[in-house]
Coordinates of C-alpha atoms in Angstrom, one line a residue:
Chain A
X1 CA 62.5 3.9 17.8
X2 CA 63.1 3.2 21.4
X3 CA 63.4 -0.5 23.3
X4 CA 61.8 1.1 26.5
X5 CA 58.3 0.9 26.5
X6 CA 56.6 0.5 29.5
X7 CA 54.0 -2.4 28.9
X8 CA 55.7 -4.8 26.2
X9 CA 53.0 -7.4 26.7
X10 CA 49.7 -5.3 26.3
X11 CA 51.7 -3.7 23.0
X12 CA 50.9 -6.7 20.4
X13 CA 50.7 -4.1 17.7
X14 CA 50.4 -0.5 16.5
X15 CA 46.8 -1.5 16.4
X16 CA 46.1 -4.3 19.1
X17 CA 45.6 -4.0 22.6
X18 CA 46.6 -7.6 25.2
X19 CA 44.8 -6.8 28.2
X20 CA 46.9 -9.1 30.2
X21 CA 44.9 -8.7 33.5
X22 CA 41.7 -10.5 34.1
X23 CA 39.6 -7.5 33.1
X24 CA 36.4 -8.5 33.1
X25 CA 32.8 -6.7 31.9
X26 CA 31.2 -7.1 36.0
X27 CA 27.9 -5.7 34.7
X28 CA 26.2 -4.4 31.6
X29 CA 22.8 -2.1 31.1
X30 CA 20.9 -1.1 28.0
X31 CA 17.8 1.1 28.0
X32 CA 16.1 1.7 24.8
X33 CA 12.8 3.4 23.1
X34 CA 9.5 2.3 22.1
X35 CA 10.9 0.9 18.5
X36 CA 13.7 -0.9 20.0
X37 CA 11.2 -2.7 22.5
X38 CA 9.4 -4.0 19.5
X39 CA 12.2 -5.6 17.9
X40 CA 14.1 -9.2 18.3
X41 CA 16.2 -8.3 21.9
X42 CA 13.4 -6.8 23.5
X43 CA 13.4 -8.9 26.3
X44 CA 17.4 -8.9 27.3
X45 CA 16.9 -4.8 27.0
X46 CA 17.0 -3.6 30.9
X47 CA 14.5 -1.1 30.3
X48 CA 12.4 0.1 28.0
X49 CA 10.4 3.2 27.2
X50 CA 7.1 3.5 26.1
X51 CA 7.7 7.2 24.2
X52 CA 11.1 8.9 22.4
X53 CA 10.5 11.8 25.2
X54 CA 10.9 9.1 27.8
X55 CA 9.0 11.6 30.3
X56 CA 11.7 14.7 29.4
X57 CA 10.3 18.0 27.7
X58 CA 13.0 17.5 24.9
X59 CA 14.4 14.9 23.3
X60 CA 18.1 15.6 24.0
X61 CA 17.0 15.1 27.7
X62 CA 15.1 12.1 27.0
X63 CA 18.5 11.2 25.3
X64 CA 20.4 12.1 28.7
X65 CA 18.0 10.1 30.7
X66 CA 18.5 6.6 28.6
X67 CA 22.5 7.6 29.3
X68 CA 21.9 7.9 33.0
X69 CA 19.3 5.2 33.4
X70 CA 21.6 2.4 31.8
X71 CA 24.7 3.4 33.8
X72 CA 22.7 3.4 37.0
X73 CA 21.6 -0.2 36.0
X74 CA 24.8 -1.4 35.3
X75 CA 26.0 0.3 38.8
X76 CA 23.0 -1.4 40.8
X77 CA 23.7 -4.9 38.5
X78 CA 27.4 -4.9 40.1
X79 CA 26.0 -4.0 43.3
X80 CA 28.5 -0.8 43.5
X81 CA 28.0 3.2 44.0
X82 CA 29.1 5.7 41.8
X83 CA 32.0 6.8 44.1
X84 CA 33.4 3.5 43.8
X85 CA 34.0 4.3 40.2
X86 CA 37.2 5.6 39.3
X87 CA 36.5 6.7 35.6
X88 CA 33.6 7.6 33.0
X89 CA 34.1 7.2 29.8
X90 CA 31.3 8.1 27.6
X91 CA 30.6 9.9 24.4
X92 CA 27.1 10.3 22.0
X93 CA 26.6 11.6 18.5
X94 CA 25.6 15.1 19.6
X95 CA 27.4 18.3 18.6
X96 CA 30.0 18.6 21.7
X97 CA 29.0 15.8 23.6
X98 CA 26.3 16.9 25.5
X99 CA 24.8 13.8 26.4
X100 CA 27.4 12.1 28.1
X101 CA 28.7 15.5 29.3
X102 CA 25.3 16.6 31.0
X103 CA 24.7 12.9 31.9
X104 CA 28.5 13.0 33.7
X105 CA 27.5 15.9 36.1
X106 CA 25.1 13.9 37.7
X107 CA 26.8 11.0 38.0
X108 CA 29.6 13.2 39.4
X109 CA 32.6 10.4 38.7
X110 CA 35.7 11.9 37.2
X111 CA 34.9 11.8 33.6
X112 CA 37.0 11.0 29.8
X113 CA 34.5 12.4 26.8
X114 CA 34.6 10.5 24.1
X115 CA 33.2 10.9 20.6
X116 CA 33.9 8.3 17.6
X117 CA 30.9 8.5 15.6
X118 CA 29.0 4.9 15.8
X119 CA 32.2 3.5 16.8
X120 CA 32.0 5.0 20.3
X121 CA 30.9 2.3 22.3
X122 CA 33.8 0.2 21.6
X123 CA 36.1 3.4 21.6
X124 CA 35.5 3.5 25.5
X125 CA 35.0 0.5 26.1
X126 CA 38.9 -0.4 25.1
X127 CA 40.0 2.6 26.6
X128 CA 37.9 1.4 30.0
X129 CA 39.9 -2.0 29.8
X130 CA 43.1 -0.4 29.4
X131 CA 42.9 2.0 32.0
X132 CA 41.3 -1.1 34.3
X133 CA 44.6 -3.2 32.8
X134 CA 47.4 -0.5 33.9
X135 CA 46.1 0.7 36.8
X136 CA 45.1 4.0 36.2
X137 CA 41.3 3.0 37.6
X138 CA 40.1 0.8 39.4
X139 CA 36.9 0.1 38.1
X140 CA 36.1 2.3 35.0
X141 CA 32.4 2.4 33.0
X142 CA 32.1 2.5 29.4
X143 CA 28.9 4.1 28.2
X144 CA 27.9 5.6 25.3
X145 CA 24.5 6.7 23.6
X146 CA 22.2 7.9 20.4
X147 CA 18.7 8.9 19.9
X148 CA 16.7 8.8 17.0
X149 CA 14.9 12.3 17.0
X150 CA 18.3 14.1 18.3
X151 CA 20.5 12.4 15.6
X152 CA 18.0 13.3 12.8
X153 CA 17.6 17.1 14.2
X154 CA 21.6 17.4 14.1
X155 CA 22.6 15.6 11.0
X156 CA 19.4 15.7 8.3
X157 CA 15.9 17.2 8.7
X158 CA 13.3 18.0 11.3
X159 CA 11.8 14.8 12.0
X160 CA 8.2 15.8 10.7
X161 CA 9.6 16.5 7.8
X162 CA 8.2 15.0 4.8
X163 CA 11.8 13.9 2.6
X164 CA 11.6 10.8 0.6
X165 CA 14.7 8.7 2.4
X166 CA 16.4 6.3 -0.2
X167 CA 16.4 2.5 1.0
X168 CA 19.9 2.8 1.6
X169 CA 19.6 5.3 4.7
X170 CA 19.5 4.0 8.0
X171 CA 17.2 4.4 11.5
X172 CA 19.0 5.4 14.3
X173 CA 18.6 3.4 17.1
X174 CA 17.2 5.3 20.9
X175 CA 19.1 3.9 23.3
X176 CA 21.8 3.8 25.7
X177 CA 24.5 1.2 26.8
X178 CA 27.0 1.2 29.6
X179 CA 29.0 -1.6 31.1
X180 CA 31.4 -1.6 34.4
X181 CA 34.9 -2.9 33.9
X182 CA 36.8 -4.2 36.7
X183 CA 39.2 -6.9 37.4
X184 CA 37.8 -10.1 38.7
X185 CA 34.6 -11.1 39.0
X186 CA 32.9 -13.9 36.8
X187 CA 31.5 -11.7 34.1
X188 CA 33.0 -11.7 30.7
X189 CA 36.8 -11.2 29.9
X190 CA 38.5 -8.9 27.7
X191 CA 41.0 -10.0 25.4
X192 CA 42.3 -7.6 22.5
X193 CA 41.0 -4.5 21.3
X194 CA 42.4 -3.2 17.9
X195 CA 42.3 0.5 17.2
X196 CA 41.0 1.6 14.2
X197 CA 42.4 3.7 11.3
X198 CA 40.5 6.3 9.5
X199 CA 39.5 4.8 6.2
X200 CA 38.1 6.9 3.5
X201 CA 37.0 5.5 0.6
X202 CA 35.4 8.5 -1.3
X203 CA 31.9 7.7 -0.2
X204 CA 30.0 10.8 0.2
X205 CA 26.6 9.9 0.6
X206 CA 25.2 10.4 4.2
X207 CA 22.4 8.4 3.7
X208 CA 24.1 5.8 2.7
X209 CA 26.9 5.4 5.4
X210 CA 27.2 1.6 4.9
X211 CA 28.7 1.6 2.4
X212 CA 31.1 4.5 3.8
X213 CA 31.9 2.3 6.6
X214 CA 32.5 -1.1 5.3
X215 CA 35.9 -0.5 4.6
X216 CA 37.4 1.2 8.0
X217 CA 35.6 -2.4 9.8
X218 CA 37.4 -4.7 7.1
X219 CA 40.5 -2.4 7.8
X220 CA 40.4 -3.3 11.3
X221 CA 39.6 -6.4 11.1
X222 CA 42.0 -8.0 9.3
X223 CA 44.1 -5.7 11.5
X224 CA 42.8 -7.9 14.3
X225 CA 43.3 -11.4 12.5
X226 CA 46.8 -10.1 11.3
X227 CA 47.8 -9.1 14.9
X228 CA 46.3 -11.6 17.1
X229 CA 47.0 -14.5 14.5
X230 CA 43.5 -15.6 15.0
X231 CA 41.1 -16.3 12.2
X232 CA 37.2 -15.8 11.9
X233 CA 36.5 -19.3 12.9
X234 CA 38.0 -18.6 16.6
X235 CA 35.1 -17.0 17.1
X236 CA 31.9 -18.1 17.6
X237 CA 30.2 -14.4 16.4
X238 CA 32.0 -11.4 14.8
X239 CA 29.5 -8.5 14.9
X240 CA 30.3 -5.0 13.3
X241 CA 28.3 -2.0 14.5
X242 CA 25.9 -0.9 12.1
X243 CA 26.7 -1.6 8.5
X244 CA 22.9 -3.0 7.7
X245 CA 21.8 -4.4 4.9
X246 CA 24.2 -2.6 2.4
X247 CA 27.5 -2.5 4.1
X248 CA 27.3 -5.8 5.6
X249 CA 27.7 -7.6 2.1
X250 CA 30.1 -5.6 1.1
X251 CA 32.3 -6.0 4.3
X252 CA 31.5 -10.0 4.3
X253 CA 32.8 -9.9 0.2
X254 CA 36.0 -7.8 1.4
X255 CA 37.4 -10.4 4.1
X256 CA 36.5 -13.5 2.0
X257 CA 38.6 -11.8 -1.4
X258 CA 41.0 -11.4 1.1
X259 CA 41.0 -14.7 2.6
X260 CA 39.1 -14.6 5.3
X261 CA 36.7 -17.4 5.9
X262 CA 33.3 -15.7 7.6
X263 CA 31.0 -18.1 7.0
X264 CA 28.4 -18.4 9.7
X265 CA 30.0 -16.2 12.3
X266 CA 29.5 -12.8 11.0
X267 CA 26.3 -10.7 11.8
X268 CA 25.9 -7.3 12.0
X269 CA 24.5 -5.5 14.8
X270 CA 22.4 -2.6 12.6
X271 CA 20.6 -6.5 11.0
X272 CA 19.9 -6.8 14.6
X273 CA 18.0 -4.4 16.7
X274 CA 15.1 -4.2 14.5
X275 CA 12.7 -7.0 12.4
X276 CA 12.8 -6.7 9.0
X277 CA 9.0 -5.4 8.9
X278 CA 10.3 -2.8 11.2
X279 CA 10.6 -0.2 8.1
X280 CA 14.0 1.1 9.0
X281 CA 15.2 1.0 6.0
X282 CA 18.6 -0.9 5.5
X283 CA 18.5 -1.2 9.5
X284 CA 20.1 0.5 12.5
X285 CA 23.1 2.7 12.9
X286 CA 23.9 5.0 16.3
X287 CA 25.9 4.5 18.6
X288 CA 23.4 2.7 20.5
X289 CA 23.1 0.0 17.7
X290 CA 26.5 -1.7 18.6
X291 CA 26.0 -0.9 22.1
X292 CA 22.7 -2.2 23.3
X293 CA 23.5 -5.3 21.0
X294 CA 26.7 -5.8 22.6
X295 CA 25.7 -4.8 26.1
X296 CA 22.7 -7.4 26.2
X297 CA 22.6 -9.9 23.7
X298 CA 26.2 -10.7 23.6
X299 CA 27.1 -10.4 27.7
X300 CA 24.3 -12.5 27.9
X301 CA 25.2 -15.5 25.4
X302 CA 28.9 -14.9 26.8
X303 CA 27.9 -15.0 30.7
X304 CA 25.2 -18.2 29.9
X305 CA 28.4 -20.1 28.2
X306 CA 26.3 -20.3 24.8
X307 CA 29.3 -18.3 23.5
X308 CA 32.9 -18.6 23.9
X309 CA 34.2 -15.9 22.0
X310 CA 32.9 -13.0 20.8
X311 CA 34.5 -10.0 18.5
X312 CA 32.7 -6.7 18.4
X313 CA 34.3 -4.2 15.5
X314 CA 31.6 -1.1 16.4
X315 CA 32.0 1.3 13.3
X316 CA 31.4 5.2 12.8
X317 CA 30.7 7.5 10.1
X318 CA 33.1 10.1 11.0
X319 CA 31.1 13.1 8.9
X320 CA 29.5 16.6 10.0
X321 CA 26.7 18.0 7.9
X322 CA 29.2 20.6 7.7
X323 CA 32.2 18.4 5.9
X324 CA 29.4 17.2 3.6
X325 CA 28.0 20.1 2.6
X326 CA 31.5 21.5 1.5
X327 CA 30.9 18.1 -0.6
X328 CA 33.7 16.1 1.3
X329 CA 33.8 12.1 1.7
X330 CA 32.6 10.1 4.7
X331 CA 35.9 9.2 6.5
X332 CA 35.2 6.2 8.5
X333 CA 36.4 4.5 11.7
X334 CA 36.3 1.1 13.1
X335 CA 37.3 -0.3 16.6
X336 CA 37.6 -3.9 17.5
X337 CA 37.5 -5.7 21.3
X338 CA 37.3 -9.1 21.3
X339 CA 35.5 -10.9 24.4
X340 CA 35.7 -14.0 26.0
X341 CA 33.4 -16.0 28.0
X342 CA 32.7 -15.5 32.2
X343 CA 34.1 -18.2 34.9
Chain B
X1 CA 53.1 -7.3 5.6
X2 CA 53.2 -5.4 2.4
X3 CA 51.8 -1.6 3.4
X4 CA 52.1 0.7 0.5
X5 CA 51.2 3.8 2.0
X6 CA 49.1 5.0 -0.6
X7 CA 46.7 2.0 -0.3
X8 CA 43.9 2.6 2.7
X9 CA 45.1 0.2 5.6
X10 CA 45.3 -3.4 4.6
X11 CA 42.5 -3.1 1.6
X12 CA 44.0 -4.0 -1.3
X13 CA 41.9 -1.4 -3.6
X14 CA 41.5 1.9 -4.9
X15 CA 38.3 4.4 -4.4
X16 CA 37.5 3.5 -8.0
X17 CA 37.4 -0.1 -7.8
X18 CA 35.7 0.1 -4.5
X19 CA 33.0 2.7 -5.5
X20 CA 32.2 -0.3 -8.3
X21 CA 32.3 -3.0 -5.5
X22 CA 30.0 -0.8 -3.2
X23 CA 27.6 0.0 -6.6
X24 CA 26.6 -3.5 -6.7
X25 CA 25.0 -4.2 -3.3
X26 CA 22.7 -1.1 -3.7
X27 CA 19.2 -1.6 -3.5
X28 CA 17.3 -1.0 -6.5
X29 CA 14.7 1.7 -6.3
X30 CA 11.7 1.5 -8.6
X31 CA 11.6 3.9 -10.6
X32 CA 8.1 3.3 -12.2
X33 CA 5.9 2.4 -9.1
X34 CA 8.2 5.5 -7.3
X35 CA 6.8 8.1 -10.3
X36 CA 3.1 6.4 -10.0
X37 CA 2.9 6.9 -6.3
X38 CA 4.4 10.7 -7.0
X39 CA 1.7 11.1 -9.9
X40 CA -1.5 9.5 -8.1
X41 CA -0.9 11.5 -4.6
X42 CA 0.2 14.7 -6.6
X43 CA -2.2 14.7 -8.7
X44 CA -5.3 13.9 -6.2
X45 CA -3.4 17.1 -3.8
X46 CA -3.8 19.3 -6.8
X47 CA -7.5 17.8 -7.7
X48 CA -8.7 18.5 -3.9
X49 CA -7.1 22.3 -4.5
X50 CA -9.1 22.6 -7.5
X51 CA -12.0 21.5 -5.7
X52 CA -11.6 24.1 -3.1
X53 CA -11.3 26.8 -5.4
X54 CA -14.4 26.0 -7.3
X55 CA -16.2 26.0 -3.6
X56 CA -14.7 29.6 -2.7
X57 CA -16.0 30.6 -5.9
X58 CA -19.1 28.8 -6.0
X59 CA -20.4 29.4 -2.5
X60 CA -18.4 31.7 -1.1
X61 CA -18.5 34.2 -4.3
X62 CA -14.7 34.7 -4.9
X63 CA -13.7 35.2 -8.6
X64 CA -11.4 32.4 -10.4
X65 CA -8.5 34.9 -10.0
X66 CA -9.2 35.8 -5.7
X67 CA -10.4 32.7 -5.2
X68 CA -6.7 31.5 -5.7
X69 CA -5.5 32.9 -2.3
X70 CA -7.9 31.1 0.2
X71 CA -7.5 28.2 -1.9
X72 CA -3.3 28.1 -0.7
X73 CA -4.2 29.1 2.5
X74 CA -6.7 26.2 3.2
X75 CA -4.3 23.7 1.4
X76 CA -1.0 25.1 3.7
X77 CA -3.6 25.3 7.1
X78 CA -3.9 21.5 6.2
X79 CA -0.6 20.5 5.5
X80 CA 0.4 21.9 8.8
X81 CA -2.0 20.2 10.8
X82 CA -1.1 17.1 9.3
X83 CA 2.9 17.5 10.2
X84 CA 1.9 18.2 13.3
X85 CA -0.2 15.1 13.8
X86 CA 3.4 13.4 12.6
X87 CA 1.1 12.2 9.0
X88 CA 2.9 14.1 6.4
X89 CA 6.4 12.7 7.0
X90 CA 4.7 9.1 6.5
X91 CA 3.0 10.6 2.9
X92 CA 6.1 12.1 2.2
X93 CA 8.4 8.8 2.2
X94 CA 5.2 6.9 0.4
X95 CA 4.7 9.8 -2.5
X96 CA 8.2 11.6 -2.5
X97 CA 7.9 14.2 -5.3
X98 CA 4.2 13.7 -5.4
X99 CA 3.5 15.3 -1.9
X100 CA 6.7 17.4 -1.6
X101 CA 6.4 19.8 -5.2
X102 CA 2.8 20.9 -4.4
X103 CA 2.4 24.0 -1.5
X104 CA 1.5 21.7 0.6
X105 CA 5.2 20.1 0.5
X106 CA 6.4 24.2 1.0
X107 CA 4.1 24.3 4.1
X108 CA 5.2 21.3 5.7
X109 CA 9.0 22.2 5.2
X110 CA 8.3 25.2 7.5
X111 CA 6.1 23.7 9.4
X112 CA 8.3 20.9 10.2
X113 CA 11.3 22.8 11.2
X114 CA 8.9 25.2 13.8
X115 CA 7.7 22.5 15.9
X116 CA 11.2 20.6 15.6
X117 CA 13.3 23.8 17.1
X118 CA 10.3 24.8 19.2
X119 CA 12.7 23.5 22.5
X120 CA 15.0 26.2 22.0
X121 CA 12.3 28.9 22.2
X122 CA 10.3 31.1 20.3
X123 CA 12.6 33.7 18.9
X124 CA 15.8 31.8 18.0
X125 CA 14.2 28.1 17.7
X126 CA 11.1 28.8 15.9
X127 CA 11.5 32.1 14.5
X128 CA 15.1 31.4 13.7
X129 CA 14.9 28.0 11.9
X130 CA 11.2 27.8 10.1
X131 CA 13.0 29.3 7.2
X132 CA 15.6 26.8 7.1
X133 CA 14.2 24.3 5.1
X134 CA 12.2 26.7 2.8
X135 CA 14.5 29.6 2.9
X136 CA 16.6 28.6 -0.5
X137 CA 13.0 27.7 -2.0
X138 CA 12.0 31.5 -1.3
X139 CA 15.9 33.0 -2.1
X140 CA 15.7 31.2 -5.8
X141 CA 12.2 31.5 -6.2
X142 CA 12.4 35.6 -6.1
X143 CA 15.7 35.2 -7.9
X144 CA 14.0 33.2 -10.7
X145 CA 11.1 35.7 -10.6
X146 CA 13.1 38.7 -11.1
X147 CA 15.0 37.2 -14.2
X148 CA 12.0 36.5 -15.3
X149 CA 10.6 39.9 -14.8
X150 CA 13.5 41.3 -16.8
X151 CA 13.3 39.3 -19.8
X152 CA 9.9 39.8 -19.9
X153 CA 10.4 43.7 -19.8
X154 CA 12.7 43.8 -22.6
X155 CA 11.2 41.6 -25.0
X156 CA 8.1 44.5 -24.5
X157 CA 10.3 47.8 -24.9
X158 CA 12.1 45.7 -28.0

């Protein structure tokens, strides 16, 4: 083991980041679809569009445009051009990230792909704040991205097709999310992040990844509590990405059998995207779910002072219909970054 | 910090006891109004092909036995309209078995996967992937047919 590591301070754990500059989210966008824009946070969305083409010929374009239209949002919000970005970090659920990749070379701002399943939007958001925290950027944007036709395409059936889906599966949210991190400013800070493990608990349904996922978020976040010696109560939401209505009972009956009081501060972010007469099933998952949640909602009740503190544990399904087929298990991820309110 | 390294990071459980834990929060499906809604849409596909076929026979002069094939291809032209007007998905999760085991179901499998890879053109989107759905449907199905065939051979040379 060596004594010389650079950053003693940011090292809390093997799993928890300190960011122990004042790196702060300056701006946030989130640009979602027509299904989104019916739901509860339609009005803190930035944008929203009337059709899943979103005026492209194919949907992994219209995909591409939500990407590009949210970080250009979140550029105009902070009042800053792309050059004056050091670092993209960005990542979708498409087979080689093409999304973020195609999205990247307009943007032209030197670029980290990214891919974590579901958990991706707090996979580059913590790496954004690090980099931001060591100096290696300057100003760094964390963006990430899912689509509901694109995701169904790639991972189960053509979207016309006429499959019974069991209430268990999930609708994946169209949208985008991307937020500049800087230091200063009076947006809101971040804290911790804790890096998942992969957790895999034998689950091998894919349409039913809730319950796959559960365990990698309780994993990390008692990982989180553990590290930070924080509890639940500290904070006045805890939000995991997009367990839904199956995985988020489990996950809350996890944590309180292992001590953990979440009473009244837990929510889930796949509980809420959509309304319950939505018909999506057990609710949302993507990429997009944590992320236009996070991104909108949460900046917003962080930024007005309604909140103080804020932990988002954004969770992925790490599966390809490839592993599945060959009738492997859904390993699962979870990352954790904790926020704190502006000013 | 107790870590054993066989336990999954900080959960104090095994795949076993956690499958059980994760069985309980599962959300019931009914089973009986699931097999009426099958039967009921099923049933009244299959009663509009019978009325077909007695109308190609009736008015159109086909026997039972030629009247069979316009009969498919009516019900199939149908079914692929209706993906394409995005309806058959929304019958699909309301009747399950009920709309999928008719030809109707076959139909909309192809049809389905030919507009959905129509973006990567004609020859390696459409042409490539309309089978890819239905393709193990047609594999099996000749499979099945030959076996059949055989058996049915040798029980007439025996």
């Amino acid at each position: 083991m060596s004594t010389m590591v650079a950053a003693p301070k940011s090292r809390v754990s093997r799993q928890t980041w300190q960011f122990t500059e004042d790196v702060r989210v300056q701006a946030s966008a989130t640009v979602v679809g027509p299904k989104e824009g019916k739901g509860p946070l339609a009005s803190l969305f930035d944008k929203i569009y009337p059709d899943i083409y979103a005026g492209q010929k194919s949907w992994e374009k219209a995909e591409r445009k939500l990407l590009e239209d949210a970080i250009q949002i979140a550029l105009k919000k902070a009042n800053l051009k792309e050059d004056q970005i050091d670092l993209l970090l960005a990542g979708d659920l498409l087979n080689q990230n093409i999304t973020a990749n195609f999205t990247a070379e307009l943007l032209s701002i030197p670029t980290l792909g990214m891919y974590g399943a579901c958990s991706t939007s707090m996979l580059t958001l913590a790496n954004a704040a690090a980099l931001v925290n060591s100096g290696f950027a300057e100003r760094a944007i964390a963006a990430c991205s899912s689509h509901n036709a694109t995701a169904e395409r790639q991972y189960r059936y053509p979207t016309e097709y006429g499959g019974q889906k069991p209430p268990s599966s999930q609708w994946t949210v169209t949208g985008a999310g991307a937020a500049v991190v800087g230091i200063g400013g009076n947006g809101p800070r971040l804290t911790y992040a804790t890096i998942g493990k992969v957790v895999d608990m034998g689950m091998k349904d894919p349409l039913d990844m809730g319950s796959a996922m559960a365990p990698a978020a309780v994993s990390t976040m008692i990982a989180h509590f553990q590290d930070t010696g924080r509890q639940p109560q500290d904070y006045d939401l805890i939000v995991t990405g997009d367990l839904a209505g199956i995985g988020y009972p489990i996950a809350k009956e996890m944590l309180e059998k292992e001590g953990f009081n979440m009473d009244k501060v837990y929510n889930d972010c796949g509980l809420m995207v959509y309304s319950p007469e939505q018909e999506v099933f057990a609710g949302a998952s993507g990429c997009a779910s944590s992320a236009v949640v996070t991104y909108s909602y949460i900046m917003n009740q962080l930024q007005r002072g309604a909140m103080k503190r804020v932990l988002v544990c954004a969770t992925g399904a790490l599966l390809s219909p490839i592993s599945y087929q060959q009738g492997e298990a859904i390993p699962c991820i979870a990352h954790a970054v904790a926020f704190e309110g502006g000013a | 910090m107790a870590t054993k390294a066989k336990q999954a990071s900080g959960l104090h459980m095994t795949k076993e006891m956690y499958k059980q834990q994760a069985a309980k929060y599962q959300i019931k499906r009914n089973v009986v109004l699931n097999t009426w809604r099958a039967f009921w849409v099923g049933g009244t596909i299959c009663l509009f092909g019978q009325f077909l076929q007695n109308i190609y026979i009736n008015v159109f002069h086909f026997t039972p036995k030629t009247a069979g094939n316009p009969t498919v291809a009516t019900l199939i032209f149908l079914s692929a309209l209706l993906t394409g007007l995005g309806v058959y998905d929304k019958i699909g999760q309301y009747a399950g078995a009920g709309s999928a085991v008719p030809v109707t179901g076959f139909a909309n499998s192809i049809a389905s996967a030919a507009i959905e890879h129509r973006s990567e053109g004609y020859v390696l989107g459409v042409g490539g992937n309309m089978f890819k759905l239905a393709g193990s449907v047609i594999v099996f199905g000749v499979v099945a047919a030959f076996v059949a065939g055989l058996i049915k051979t040798i029980f007439r040379l025996l």
